[in-house]
Coordinates of C-alpha atoms in Angstrom, one line a residue:
M1 CA 8.7 -17.5 -26.7
S2 CA 12.3 -16.9 -27.5
A3 CA 15.0 -17.7 -25.0
A4 CA 16.0 -14.0 -24.8
E5 CA 12.4 -13.0 -24.0
E6 CA 12.2 -15.7 -21.3
A7 CA 15.5 -14.7 -19.8
L8 CA 14.3 -11.0 -19.8
R9 CA 11.2 -11.9 -17.9
R10 CA 13.3 -13.7 -15.3
V11 CA 15.5 -10.7 -14.9
L12 CA 12.6 -8.3 -14.4
A13 CA 11.2 -10.6 -11.7
E14 CA 14.5 -10.8 -10.0
V15 CA 14.9 -7.0 -10.1
F16 CA 11.4 -6.6 -8.5
L17 CA 12.3 -8.9 -5.6
E18 CA 15.8 -7.4 -5.1
S19 CA 14.3 -3.9 -5.0
L20 CA 11.9 -4.9 -2.3
S21 CA 14.8 -6.4 -0.3
A22 CA 16.8 -3.3 -0.6
L23 CA 14.0 -1.3 1.0
D24 CA 13.6 -3.6 4.0
P25 CA 11.3 -1.8 6.4
A26 CA 13.1 -3.2 9.5
R27 CA 16.4 -1.7 8.4
L28 CA 14.8 1.6 7.4
V29 CA 13.2 2.0 10.8
A30 CA 16.3 1.0 12.7
E31 CA 18.5 3.4 10.8
A32 CA 16.0 6.3 11.4
L33 CA 16.1 5.9 15.2
P34 CA 18.8 7.3 17.5
P35 CA 20.6 4.8 19.8
R36 CA 18.2 5.4 22.7
P37 CA 14.7 6.9 23.2
P38 CA 14.2 10.2 25.0
E39 CA 15.7 10.1 28.5
G40 CA 13.2 9.3 31.2
A41 CA 10.3 8.7 28.8
R42 CA 7.8 5.8 29.0
V43 CA 7.9 4.5 25.4
R44 CA 5.0 2.9 23.7
L45 CA 5.2 1.5 20.2
F46 CA 2.3 1.3 17.7
A47 CA 2.6 -0.1 14.2
A48 CA -0.1 -0.5 11.7
G49 CA -0.3 -1.5 8.0
K50 CA 0.9 -4.2 5.7
A51 CA 4.5 -3.5 6.7
A52 CA 3.7 -3.1 10.4
A53 CA 5.5 -6.2 11.7
A54 CA 8.7 -5.6 9.8
M55 CA 8.7 -1.9 10.9
A56 CA 8.1 -2.9 14.5
Q57 CA 10.9 -5.5 14.3
G58 CA 13.3 -2.6 13.3
A59 CA 12.3 -0.5 16.2
L60 CA 12.4 -3.4 18.7
S61 CA 15.9 -4.3 17.4
R62 CA 17.0 -0.8 18.3
W63 CA 15.0 0.0 21.5
G64 CA 13.5 -3.3 22.5
D65 CA 14.6 -3.2 26.2
S66 CA 13.2 0.4 26.5
I67 CA 9.7 -0.1 25.1
E68 CA 7.1 -0.9 27.7
G69 CA 4.4 -1.9 25.3
T70 CA 4.1 -2.8 21.6
L71 CA 1.0 -3.1 19.5
V72 CA 1.2 -4.4 15.9
V73 CA -1.9 -4.3 13.6
T74 CA -1.5 -5.9 10.3
V75 CA -3.2 -7.9 7.6
D76 CA -4.0 -11.6 7.5
G77 CA -1.0 -13.6 6.2
A78 CA 1.6 -10.9 6.8
P79 CA 4.8 -12.4 8.2
T80 CA 5.6 -11.6 11.9
D81 CA 8.8 -12.7 13.5
F82 CA 10.2 -11.1 16.7
R83 CA 12.5 -14.0 17.7
G84 CA 16.0 -13.2 18.9
L85 CA 15.2 -9.7 20.1
D86 CA 15.9 -8.4 23.6
L87 CA 12.4 -7.3 24.5
R88 CA 11.1 -5.7 27.6
S89 CA 7.6 -7.1 26.8
A90 CA 6.3 -9.3 24.0
P91 CA 4.5 -7.5 21.2
V92 CA 0.7 -7.8 20.9
V93 CA -0.2 -8.7 17.3
L94 CA -3.7 -8.1 15.9
R95 CA -4.9 -8.8 12.4
A96 CA -7.9 -7.4 10.5
A97 CA -9.3 -7.4 7.0
H98 CA -8.2 -5.4 4.0
P99 CA -9.3 -3.5 1.9
V100 CA -12.8 -3.8 3.3
P101 CA -12.7 -3.7 7.1
D102 CA -14.3 -6.2 9.5
E103 CA -15.2 -6.4 13.2
R104 CA -11.5 -6.9 13.9
S105 CA -10.7 -3.5 12.4
V106 CA -12.9 -1.9 15.1
A107 CA -11.3 -3.9 17.9
A108 CA -7.9 -2.9 16.6
A109 CA -8.9 0.8 16.6
H110 CA -10.0 0.6 20.2
A111 CA -6.7 -1.2 21.1
A112 CA -4.7 1.5 19.4
L113 CA -6.5 4.2 21.4
A114 CA -5.8 2.2 24.6
Q115 CA -2.2 1.9 23.6
V116 CA -1.6 5.6 23.8
D117 CA -3.9 6.4 26.7
G118 CA -2.7 7.7 30.1
L119 CA 0.6 9.2 28.9
G120 CA 2.2 12.3 30.3
P121 CA 4.3 15.2 28.8
K122 CA 7.6 13.3 29.3
D123 CA 6.3 10.2 27.5
F124 CA 6.9 9.1 23.9
V125 CA 4.8 7.3 21.3
L126 CA 6.6 5.8 18.3
A127 CA 4.0 5.3 15.5
L128 CA 5.0 3.2 12.5
I129 CA 2.5 3.6 9.7
S130 CA 2.3 1.9 6.4
G131 CA -0.3 1.4 3.7
G132 CA -3.3 -0.7 4.6
S133 CA -3.8 1.0 8.0
S134 CA -7.0 2.6 6.8
A135 CA -8.9 -0.7 6.6
L136 CA -7.2 -2.1 9.7
L137 CA -8.2 0.8 12.0
V138 CA -11.9 1.6 11.8
L139 CA -13.9 3.6 14.3
P140 CA -17.0 5.3 12.7
P141 CA -18.5 8.4 14.3
P142 CA -21.5 8.1 16.6
G143 CA -24.6 7.2 14.5
L144 CA -22.7 5.1 11.9
E145 CA -22.0 1.4 12.0
L146 CA -19.2 -0.7 10.6
E147 CA -21.5 -1.8 7.8
D148 CA -21.7 1.9 6.7
E149 CA -17.9 2.0 6.5
R150 CA -17.9 -1.3 4.6
R151 CA -20.4 0.0 2.1
V152 CA -18.6 3.3 1.4
V153 CA -15.2 1.6 1.0
R154 CA -16.7 -0.9 -1.5
A155 CA -18.5 1.8 -3.4
L156 CA -15.4 4.0 -3.7
L157 CA -13.1 1.1 -4.7
E158 CA -15.5 -0.4 -7.2
G159 CA -16.3 3.0 -8.6
G160 CA -12.7 3.5 -9.5
A161 CA -11.9 6.2 -7.0
P162 CA -8.1 6.9 -6.6
I163 CA -6.7 6.1 -3.2
H164 CA -6.4 9.8 -2.3
D165 CA -10.2 10.1 -2.5
V166 CA -10.8 6.8 -0.7
N167 CA -8.7 7.9 2.2
L168 CA -10.0 11.5 2.1
V169 CA -13.5 10.1 2.9
R170 CA -12.2 7.6 5.4
R171 CA -10.4 10.4 7.4
H172 CA -13.6 12.4 7.7
L173 CA -15.7 9.4 8.8
S174 CA -13.4 8.3 11.7
R175 CA -12.7 8.8 15.3
I176 CA -9.1 7.6 14.9
K177 CA -7.9 8.7 11.4
G178 CA -6.9 12.2 10.4
G179 CA -4.7 12.8 13.4
R180 CA -7.2 11.6 16.0
L181 CA -4.9 8.9 17.4
A182 CA -2.1 11.5 18.0
A183 CA -4.7 13.7 19.7
A184 CA -5.6 10.8 22.0
A185 CA -1.9 10.5 23.0
A186 CA -1.5 14.1 24.1
P187 CA 0.4 15.4 25.9
A188 CA 3.0 12.8 25.0
L189 CA 5.4 13.3 22.1
V190 CA 4.3 11.4 19.1
Q191 CA 6.9 10.5 16.4
T192 CA 5.6 9.0 13.2
L193 CA 7.8 7.0 10.7
A194 CA 5.9 6.1 7.5
L195 CA 6.3 4.0 4.4
S196 CA 4.1 5.3 1.6
D197 CA 2.1 3.3 -0.8
V198 CA 0.4 6.3 -2.3
V199 CA 1.6 7.7 -5.6
G200 CA 2.3 11.4 -5.1
G201 CA 0.8 11.2 -1.6
A202 CA 1.5 13.2 1.5
L203 CA 1.8 11.8 5.0
H204 CA -1.9 12.3 5.7
D205 CA -2.7 10.0 2.8
I206 CA -0.7 7.0 4.2
G207 CA -3.1 4.9 6.2
S208 CA -5.4 7.9 6.3
G209 CA -2.9 9.6 8.7
P210 CA -3.9 8.5 12.2
T211 CA -1.0 10.5 13.8
V212 CA -0.5 13.5 11.4
P213 CA -2.5 16.7 10.8
D214 CA -5.1 16.5 8.1
P215 CA -5.2 19.6 5.8
T216 CA -8.3 18.4 3.9
T217 CA -11.9 19.4 4.6
A218 CA -15.3 17.7 5.0
A219 CA -16.4 19.6 1.9
E220 CA -13.7 17.9 -0.2
A221 CA -14.8 14.5 1.2
R222 CA -18.4 15.3 0.3
A223 CA -17.3 16.1 -3.3
A224 CA -15.4 12.8 -3.5
L225 CA -18.5 10.9 -2.3
A226 CA -20.6 12.6 -4.9
R227 CA -18.2 11.6 -7.6
Y228 CA -17.8 7.9 -6.8
A229 CA -20.6 6.7 -4.5
P230 CA -24.2 6.1 -5.2
A231 CA -26.4 9.2 -4.5
E232 CA -28.3 7.4 -1.7
L233 CA -25.1 6.4 0.1
A234 CA -23.5 9.9 -0.3
A235 CA -26.6 11.6 1.1
R236 CA -26.7 9.2 4.1
L237 CA -23.1 9.8 5.0
A238 CA -22.7 13.5 4.3
P239 CA -24.0 14.7 7.7
Y240 CA -21.4 12.6 9.5
L241 CA -18.3 14.0 7.7
D242 CA -16.4 16.0 10.3
D243 CA -13.8 18.7 10.0
T244 CA -12.6 18.7 13.5
T245 CA -11.3 16.3 16.2
E246 CA -12.7 16.4 19.7
Q247 CA -9.6 18.2 20.9
P248 CA -7.0 20.5 19.2
F249 CA -4.3 18.7 17.3
P250 CA -1.3 18.3 19.5
T251 CA 1.7 20.4 18.7
R252 CA 4.2 17.8 20.0
T253 CA 4.3 15.6 16.9
E254 CA 7.0 14.8 14.4
A255 CA 6.6 12.8 11.2
H256 CA 9.1 11.5 8.7
L257 CA 8.7 9.5 5.4
L258 CA 11.2 6.6 5.2
A259 CA 10.4 5.5 1.6
G260 CA 7.7 5.7 -1.0
P261 CA 6.9 4.7 -4.6
E262 CA 9.6 7.0 -6.0
D263 CA 12.2 5.2 -4.0
F264 CA 11.0 1.8 -5.2
A265 CA 11.3 2.9 -8.8
R266 CA 14.8 4.5 -8.2
V267 CA 16.1 1.3 -6.6
A268 CA 14.7 -0.9 -9.4
A269 CA 16.3 1.4 -12.0
A270 CA 19.7 1.1 -10.2
H271 CA 19.5 -2.7 -10.4
L272 CA 18.6 -2.6 -14.1
S273 CA 21.4 -0.1 -14.7
A274 CA 23.9 -2.4 -13.0
G275 CA 22.7 -5.2 -15.4
G276 CA 23.6 -3.0 -18.4
F277 CA 20.3 -1.6 -19.3
S278 CA 19.8 2.1 -20.3
V279 CA 17.1 3.1 -17.9
R280 CA 14.6 5.9 -17.7
I281 CA 12.5 6.5 -14.6
D282 CA 9.1 8.1 -15.4
P283 CA 7.2 10.1 -12.8
P284 CA 4.8 8.1 -10.6
E285 CA 1.3 7.9 -12.2
G286 CA -2.2 6.8 -11.6
G287 CA -5.2 6.9 -13.9
D288 CA -7.6 4.4 -15.4
A289 CA -6.1 1.0 -16.0
R290 CA -7.1 1.0 -19.6
D291 CA -5.3 4.2 -20.3
V292 CA -2.3 2.8 -18.5
V293 CA -2.3 -0.2 -20.8
E294 CA -2.3 2.0 -23.9
K295 CA 0.6 4.1 -22.5
R296 CA 2.7 1.0 -21.7
L297 CA 2.1 -0.3 -25.3
A298 CA 3.1 3.0 -26.8
Q299 CA 6.2 3.1 -24.7
A300 CA 7.0 -0.5 -25.6
A301 CA 6.7 0.2 -29.3
A302 CA 9.3 3.0 -29.0
L303 CA 11.7 1.2 -26.7
A304 CA 15.2 0.7 -28.0
P305 CA 17.1 -2.6 -27.5
G306 CA 18.8 -2.9 -24.1
S307 CA 16.5 -0.1 -22.7
A308 CA 14.1 -0.1 -19.8
I309 CA 11.4 2.2 -18.3
V310 CA 10.5 2.1 -14.6
V311 CA 7.5 3.7 -13.2
A312 CA 5.6 3.5 -9.9
C313 CA 2.0 3.2 -10.9
E314 CA -1.3 2.9 -9.1
P315 CA -4.0 2.7 -11.7
T316 CA -7.7 2.6 -10.9
L317 CA -10.0 -0.2 -12.1
A318 CA -13.7 0.1 -11.8
L319 CA -15.1 -3.3 -10.9
P320 CA -18.6 -4.9 -11.4
P321 CA -20.3 -6.6 -8.5
V322 CA -19.7 -10.0 -10.0
R323 CA -16.1 -10.7 -11.1
G324 CA -13.4 -13.3 -11.1
R325 CA -10.0 -13.5 -9.3
G326 CA -7.4 -11.0 -10.1
G327 CA -6.0 -7.5 -9.5
R328 CA -5.1 -4.3 -11.2
A329 CA -1.4 -5.3 -11.8
G330 CA -2.3 -8.7 -13.3
W331 CA -5.1 -7.1 -15.4
V332 CA -2.8 -4.5 -16.9
A333 CA -0.2 -7.1 -17.7
L334 CA -2.8 -9.4 -19.3
A335 CA -4.3 -6.6 -21.3
A336 CA -0.9 -5.7 -22.7
L337 CA 0.4 -9.2 -23.3
K338 CA -0.7 -10.0 -26.9
K339 CA 0.1 -6.5 -28.1
L340 CA 3.6 -6.2 -26.8
P341 CA 6.3 -6.1 -29.6
P342 CA 8.6 -9.1 -29.8
G343 CA 11.5 -8.9 -27.5
V344 CA 9.8 -6.7 -24.9
A345 CA 8.7 -7.8 -21.4
L346 CA 6.4 -5.9 -19.0
L347 CA 6.3 -6.5 -15.3
C348 CA 3.4 -5.2 -13.2
G349 CA 4.0 -6.0 -9.6
A350 CA 2.3 -5.2 -6.3
S351 CA 4.9 -4.5 -3.6
D352 CA 2.8 -6.1 -0.9
G353 CA 2.8 -9.4 -2.7
T354 CA -1.0 -9.4 -2.9
D355 CA -2.5 -8.1 -6.2
G356 CA -6.2 -7.9 -5.5
S357 CA -7.8 -11.3 -5.1
S358 CA -5.2 -13.0 -7.3
S359 CA -3.0 -14.5 -4.5
A360 CA 0.0 -13.3 -6.5
A361 CA 2.1 -10.2 -6.7
G362 CA 1.1 -9.5 -10.3
A363 CA 2.7 -10.8 -13.5
V364 CA 5.6 -10.4 -15.9
V365 CA 4.6 -11.0 -19.5
S366 CA 5.8 -10.8 -23.1
S367 CA 4.0 -11.5 -26.3
G368 CA 5.7 -14.9 -26.7
A369 CA 4.5 -16.0 -23.3
A370 CA 1.0 -16.5 -24.8
G371 CA 2.2 -19.0 -27.3
D372 CA -0.8 -20.6 -28.9
F373 CA -3.0 -20.0 -25.9
D374 CA -6.6 -19.4 -26.8
A375 CA -7.0 -15.6 -27.3
T376 CA -10.8 -15.8 -26.6
R377 CA -10.0 -17.1 -23.1
I378 CA -7.8 -14.0 -22.5
D379 CA -10.5 -11.7 -23.8
A380 CA -13.0 -13.3 -21.5
A381 CA -10.7 -13.1 -18.5
L382 CA -10.2 -9.4 -19.1
A383 CA -13.9 -8.8 -19.5
G384 CA -14.7 -10.8 -16.3
Y385 CA -11.7 -9.3 -14.3
D386 CA -10.5 -12.9 -13.9
D387 CA -6.8 -12.5 -14.9
A388 CA -5.4 -14.7 -12.1
P389 CA -6.3 -18.1 -13.6
I390 CA -4.8 -17.1 -17.0
H391 CA -1.5 -16.0 -15.5
R392 CA -1.4 -19.3 -13.6
A393 CA -1.9 -21.2 -16.8
L394 CA 0.7 -19.2 -18.7
G395 CA 3.3 -19.3 -15.9
T396 CA 3.4 -15.5 -15.9
A397 CA 2.3 -14.9 -12.3
I398 CA 4.8 -13.5 -9.7
D399 CA 4.5 -15.6 -6.6
T400 CA 5.9 -14.0 -3.5
G401 CA 3.2 -14.4 -0.9
P402 CA 2.7 -11.4 1.4
T403 CA 6.0 -9.5 1.5
G404 CA 5.6 -7.4 4.7
Q405 CA 6.2 -4.4 2.5
N406 CA 3.9 -1.8 0.8
L407 CA 5.3 0.7 -1.7
T408 CA 2.5 0.6 -4.3
D409 CA 2.8 -1.1 -7.7
L410 CA 5.8 -1.0 -10.0
H411 CA 5.8 -1.3 -13.8
I412 CA 9.0 -2.2 -15.6
L413 CA 9.2 -2.3 -19.4
A414 CA 12.4 -3.6 -21.0
R415 CA 13.6 -4.8 -24.4
V416 CA 16.2 -7.5 -25.0
F417 CA 19.7 -6.5 -25.7
P418 CA 20.7 -6.2 -29.4
E419 CA 22.4 -9.2 -30.9
N420 CA 26.1 -8.9 -31.5

């Protein structure tokens, strides 16, 4: 690998990390809140998702002495640090599994409903929602069990369903998603601040929208089940898909999007531009990971020296029951690696720092990074969805650990600057 290629890979990794820092959830929340909460209101704080702890930290730094109770629900390994804050009461932090829920997800859902119980019309709930909440808060309708929820989530994810459809089904199989948590808080005012990890998604897509209205229907959820789930499972679950909550959706709700995939791409592009690159931001995209690889390679072939392309990308990757360690970002990077033109680097990074089961945030690759590495091992890893060990061996993995952020995946293509 040339020195220029190696330096370019380092630059892309730095841009990825700097862009995450620039969209710090704590700062975004603190800046979105007024100096004080509503006069005379009892204030309760609920935060859920991969960015829940950082978002809660921002709210507590602003209103800590006014919040009578704080519940944070996040994933295993996510950083939590509330030291140095002037707090009326210590936050309660719960953790649960992701992306397939566990018993802790049910306990967290009950805790969330208890958090908003017993409030009056003068009271205020601040809901901080980020990606990952869908798995962390699970409360199936009567007649279904947690294992039913686990089966359908596995079936949808392994079947390659886009996250819109996964969350569509989740909302209609839940007593907390699809605005039901806000309904439980009525008549209190509920304000939602959200960080989006869903490409092209609306507020009801983020964490399956526990505190916002759901415009989708049970018929749409049945159609999604029919597309991606085994027929037996779809038939079992169809009667439980519900269009309504137990009470009308409360009108005293507000919701605001703080940042999303488009912002992540925009900030990364600004960092690249500051470094002298000619940058193009492509619209956010999804689609099958194999098609995404071919698109990245076509873009790489046409990329001019000193140019870069940035795109927020959430591809789907259908998975077999038996597979190795890896994730969609690492898989795309590995599939593109050997076919990239000389002098071009590709970063595929998961903003949460956890790309599937890889224990990395993704990878940043170039054709030279493979060196004389055995190509048959790369082919076998791609076939077995076992990209993580190869990236470790090549030194192409992006190691961040859980970032406490979640703004979907980012792809950056760049070509080295022309020689003088």
